[in-house]
Amino acid sequence: MKLVNVLCLLNMTHIKCRNGVYLFSNIARLTVPDELVSWDQEWLDYNPPNYTSKGVFNKPWADPDLTDLDFKPKWNEQDGPVNRVSYTSCYKIENGYPLNPIGRTGLRGRGLLGKWGPNHAADPIVTRWKRDFKNSIVVDSDTSKPILQFCAIQRRDTKEWAIPGGMVDSGEKVSETLRREFQEEALNSLEATEEEKIKLNEMIADFFKNGQKIYEGYVDDPRNTDNSWMETVAYNFHDDCGTSVGKFPLQAGDDASKVQWMDISRNLNLYASHLNFIKMVCEKYSAHW
Ligand code: RP5
């Protein structure tokens, strides 16, 4: 296990995938108090509801049901084109079902997720400095630190602001997912003219050569269950001069209903664990937080 993940897990519990009604359903999660999240804490009559959304069945991107005798997943391994390896650790299998590495969520099944076990995503954190009309970097009056902005999208499903990340397709390289998701969600490349697309592709390909890994591991995503969960690798792509991607007029597309350059501060309210990832970028640049 890599150091970055050990440190994250030591402090980590999940909050956003615990308690309340599961997203886009009327299924209430069993309430799991903080002290009983860990599987190491005995809870003899733990019996949460079992829920997998109908929208997941028979989808090409989803696993079959675990009751399907022909389905023999290779847990904790690269399973053909499907990556079933967790960034966090070797996850346990109980009665044939993979167990969420952080602990109980109060719901069994897959919920809205396609894969049993880890569902791998990639998050491109594209940043630039906030600049005034003279092109000078803007400094926060309280912390005297320069203000970073990141490319934020508003998700169509929960309406929360987020990093424009997405699922890593089977067999796809993470570097490809990072670039593809940014283009689809933030640059609305699908609706650009052919000429615009060629120019955009060249610039983006160049810009996306220089990313720095910020995080890899578990995501406290509201879709997580006891048997399916999100993991991600987040990379920062920074346009220091604001002359590359930083000068793009951002347009929404694909899964995003809105997109904008958003000032970063601790007061943002973002989807899943995205604020934690953004904080790591601020620390890297000693930016205002
Ligand atoms: C989050 O879900 C990840 O951090 C990533 O941003 C996102 C991927 O899911 P979709 O946006 O494809 O639904 O857990």
mmCIF file of N, CA and C and ligand atoms in Angstrom, residues 121 123 155 163 165-167 219 221 223 230 232 271 274, ligand 1:
data_model
loop_
_atom_site.group_PDB
_atom_site.id
_atom_site.type_symbol
_atom_site.label_atom_id
_atom_site.label_comp_id
_atom_site.label_asym_id
_atom_site.label_seq_id
_atom_site.Cartn_x
_atom_site.Cartn_y
_atom_site.Cartn_z
ATOM 1 N N ALA A 121 -12.763 5.878 -10.926
ATOM 2 C CA ALA A 121 -12.971 7.156 -11.627
ATOM 3 C C ALA A 121 -11.643 7.892 -11.741
ATOM 4 N N ASP A 123 -10.293 12.162 -11.762
ATOM 5 C CA ASP A 123 -10.720 13.547 -11.558
ATOM 6 C C ASP A 123 -9.650 14.536 -11.994
ATOM 7 N N ARG A 155 -23.160 19.085 -11.386
ATOM 8 C CA ARG A 155 -23.619 17.770 -11.838
ATOM 9 C C ARG A 155 -25.114 17.804 -12.149
ATOM 10 N N ILE A 163 -15.711 18.529 -9.358
ATOM 11 C CA ILE A 163 -14.621 18.423 -10.338
ATOM 12 C C ILE A 163 -15.208 17.652 -11.527
ATOM 13 N N GLY A 165 -14.992 15.033 -13.141
ATOM 14 C CA GLY A 165 -14.425 13.680 -13.250
ATOM 15 C C GLY A 165 -15.405 12.709 -13.867
ATOM 16 N N GLY A 166 -14.944 11.488 -14.058
ATOM 17 C CA GLY A 166 -15.832 10.469 -14.608
ATOM 18 C C GLY A 166 -15.234 9.091 -14.448
ATOM 19 N N MET A 167 -16.023 8.115 -14.806
ATOM 20 C CA MET A 167 -15.606 6.720 -14.680
ATOM 21 C C MET A 167 -14.519 6.375 -15.693
ATOM 22 N N VAL A 219 -13.382 7.363 -2.358
ATOM 23 C CA VAL A 219 -14.172 8.603 -2.411
ATOM 24 C C VAL A 219 -15.425 8.407 -1.561
ATOM 25 N N ASP A 221 -18.518 8.949 -1.683
ATOM 26 C CA ASP A 221 -19.522 9.279 -2.710
ATOM 27 C C ASP A 221 -20.895 8.829 -2.207
ATOM 28 N N ARG A 223 -23.234 7.512 -3.581
ATOM 29 C CA ARG A 223 -23.730 6.273 -4.203
ATOM 30 C C ARG A 223 -23.149 5.013 -3.567
ATOM 31 N N MET A 230 -16.894 4.035 -4.763
ATOM 32 C CA MET A 230 -16.114 4.809 -5.726
ATOM 33 C C MET A 230 -14.677 4.977 -5.221
ATOM 34 N N THR A 232 -10.931 6.956 -6.790
ATOM 35 C CA THR A 232 -10.497 7.836 -7.869
ATOM 36 C C THR A 232 -9.006 8.088 -7.820
ATOM 37 N N TYR A 271 -19.340 18.165 -4.270
ATOM 38 C CA TYR A 271 -19.795 16.772 -4.320
ATOM 39 C C TYR A 271 -18.756 15.834 -3.683
ATOM 40 N N HIS A 274 -14.684 15.909 -3.004
ATOM 41 C CA HIS A 274 -13.931 16.800 -3.893
ATOM 42 C C HIS A 274 -13.271 17.976 -3.177
HETATM 43 C C1 RP5 B 1 -16.849 10.687 -7.847
HETATM 44 O O1 RP5 B 1 -17.744 10.397 -8.909
HETATM 45 C C2 RP5 B 1 -15.492 10.768 -8.496
HETATM 46 O O2 RP5 B 1 -14.636 11.564 -7.711
HETATM 47 C C3 RP5 B 1 -15.802 11.345 -9.853
HETATM 48 O O3 RP5 B 1 -15.766 12.756 -9.811
HETATM 49 C C4 RP5 B 1 -17.247 10.931 -10.125
HETATM 50 C C5 RP5 B 1 -17.382 9.895 -11.228
HETATM 51 O O4 RP5 B 1 -18.721 9.517 -11.392
HETATM 52 P P1 RP5 B 1 -19.634 10.109 -12.557
HETATM 53 O O5 RP5 B 1 -19.399 11.609 -12.579
HETATM 54 O O6 RP5 B 1 -19.146 9.495 -13.827
HETATM 55 O O7 RP5 B 1 -21.017 9.769 -12.197
HETATM 56 O O8 RP5 B 1 -16.911 9.712 -6.874
#
